[in-house]
Amino acid sequence: MKVADFKNIITKKIEIQDIETTTLKSVTDTYPYFQLAQVFYLAKLKEESSFKYNKQLKKTAAHTKDRSVLFEYITSPKFIQNKNSTDQSKTDFTTTIENVYTSPLTS
């Protein structure tokens, strides 16, 4: 997976549903501290109702700078709904991700 693919997911040119789970898994294995990849992989596992979701949630939480944002995301109705999500939920997810990764770092 290339950097351009992640940019396309964020800018909504590629849907996360169109990305293979194995591709996201390989990125998270190669770059375990890449928070955005961890979140995308978590969302993909949730979409597929995978048994690996709970384990990945723990791993994502461990690698997340601000767990409150992750908590808000996974408890949102948009994330909890079935895998046929609406465009609005994708927009909300992207907005949340953009807010997390574009906000200035605080110590």
Short mmCIF file of C-alpha atoms in Angstrom, two decimals:
data_model
loop_
_atom_site.label_atom_id
_atom_site.label_comp_id
_atom_site.label_asym_id
_atom_site.label_seq_id
_atom_site.Cartn_x
_atom_site.Cartn_y
_atom_site.Cartn_z
CA MET A 1 0.00 0.00 0.00
CA LYS A 2 1.31 3.41 -0.93
CA VAL A 3 1.05 6.77 0.80
CA ALA A 4 -1.19 7.91 -2.03
CA ASP A 5 -3.68 5.16 -1.13
CA PHE A 6 -4.04 6.55 2.40
CA LYS A 7 -4.48 10.05 1.03
CA ASN A 8 -7.17 8.75 -1.31
CA ILE A 9 -9.00 7.08 1.57
CA ILE A 10 -8.95 10.30 3.59
CA THR A 11 -10.07 12.41 0.64
CA LYS A 12 -12.79 9.84 -0.11
CA LYS A 13 -11.48 8.90 -3.55
CA ILE A 14 -11.18 5.29 -2.33
CA GLU A 15 -13.63 3.70 0.08
CA ILE A 16 -12.22 1.67 2.96
CA GLN A 17 -14.49 -1.16 1.80
CA ASP A 18 -12.43 -1.32 -1.41
CA ILE A 19 -9.17 -1.99 0.44
CA GLU A 20 -8.23 -5.59 1.23
CA THR A 21 -7.96 -6.54 4.90
CA THR A 22 -4.65 -8.30 4.26
CA THR A 23 -3.22 -5.10 2.77
CA LEU A 24 -4.11 -3.09 5.86
CA LYS A 25 -2.78 -5.88 8.10
CA SER A 26 0.57 -5.88 6.32
CA VAL A 27 0.85 -2.11 6.78
CA THR A 28 0.08 -2.35 10.51
CA ASP A 29 2.63 -5.15 10.86
CA THR A 30 5.29 -3.18 9.02
CA TYR A 31 4.53 0.13 10.75
CA PRO A 32 2.96 -0.72 14.14
CA TYR A 33 2.96 2.90 15.37
CA PHE A 34 1.14 4.25 12.31
CA GLN A 35 -2.09 5.24 14.08
CA LEU A 36 -4.11 5.92 10.96
CA ALA A 37 -3.37 2.46 9.56
CA GLN A 38 -4.35 0.90 12.90
CA VAL A 39 -7.69 2.74 12.84
CA PHE A 40 -8.39 1.84 9.21
CA TYR A 41 -7.62 -1.82 9.94
CA LEU A 42 -9.88 -1.72 13.02
CA ALA A 43 -12.72 -0.24 10.96
CA LYS A 44 -12.24 -2.89 8.28
CA LEU A 45 -12.39 -5.69 10.87
CA LYS A 46 -15.57 -4.18 12.35
CA GLU A 47 -17.11 -3.98 8.88
CA GLU A 48 -16.38 -7.67 8.33
CA SER A 49 -17.53 -8.64 11.85
CA SER A 50 -14.18 -10.36 12.32
CA PHE A 51 -13.27 -12.30 15.43
CA LYS A 52 -9.95 -10.41 15.36
CA TYR A 53 -11.70 -7.11 16.12
CA ASN A 54 -11.34 -7.19 19.94
CA LYS A 55 -7.63 -8.00 19.81
CA GLN A 56 -7.06 -5.24 17.25
CA LEU A 57 -9.04 -2.79 19.35
CA LYS A 58 -6.63 -3.36 22.24
CA LYS A 59 -3.65 -2.93 19.94
CA THR A 60 -5.11 0.22 18.37
CA ALA A 61 -5.80 1.70 21.81
CA ALA A 62 -2.23 1.00 22.86
CA HIS A 63 -0.88 2.80 19.78
CA THR A 64 -3.30 5.74 19.91
CA LYS A 65 -2.19 9.11 21.21
CA ASP A 66 -5.64 10.22 22.37
CA ARG A 67 -7.80 7.28 23.40
CA SER A 68 -10.81 9.51 24.06
CA VAL A 69 -11.09 10.19 20.31
CA LEU A 70 -10.87 6.46 19.60
CA PHE A 71 -13.52 5.80 22.25
CA GLU A 72 -15.84 8.44 20.76
CA TYR A 73 -15.38 6.92 17.34
CA ILE A 74 -16.03 3.29 18.28
CA THR A 75 -19.04 4.15 20.44
CA SER A 76 -20.61 6.42 17.83
CA PRO A 77 -23.81 5.15 16.22
CA LYS A 78 -22.15 5.49 12.83
CA PHE A 79 -19.46 2.96 13.77
CA ILE A 80 -21.84 0.58 15.53
CA GLN A 81 -24.31 0.30 12.62
CA ASN A 82 -24.07 -2.55 10.14
CA LYS A 83 -21.46 -2.79 7.41
CA ASN A 84 -23.65 -1.00 4.85
CA SER A 85 -22.70 2.39 6.22
CA THR A 86 -23.91 5.64 4.73
CA ASP A 87 -21.82 8.32 3.12
CA GLN A 88 -22.47 10.50 6.18
CA SER A 89 -20.73 8.01 8.49
CA LYS A 90 -17.74 7.93 6.16
CA THR A 91 -17.65 11.72 6.22
CA ASP A 92 -17.84 11.77 10.03
CA PHE A 93 -15.06 9.17 10.27
CA THR A 94 -12.84 11.11 7.90
CA THR A 95 -13.54 14.36 9.76
CA THR A 96 -12.61 12.70 13.05
CA ILE A 97 -9.41 11.28 11.58
CA GLU A 98 -8.51 14.62 10.02
CA ASN A 99 -9.07 16.38 13.35
CA VAL A 100 -6.89 13.90 15.21
CA TYR A 101 -4.03 13.90 12.76
CA THR A 102 -3.99 17.59 11.92
CA SER A 103 -4.28 18.91 15.46
CA PRO A 104 -1.07 20.26 17.00
CA LEU A 105 0.79 17.99 19.36
CA THR A 106 0.51 18.83 23.02
CA SER A 107 2.73 17.60 25.80
#
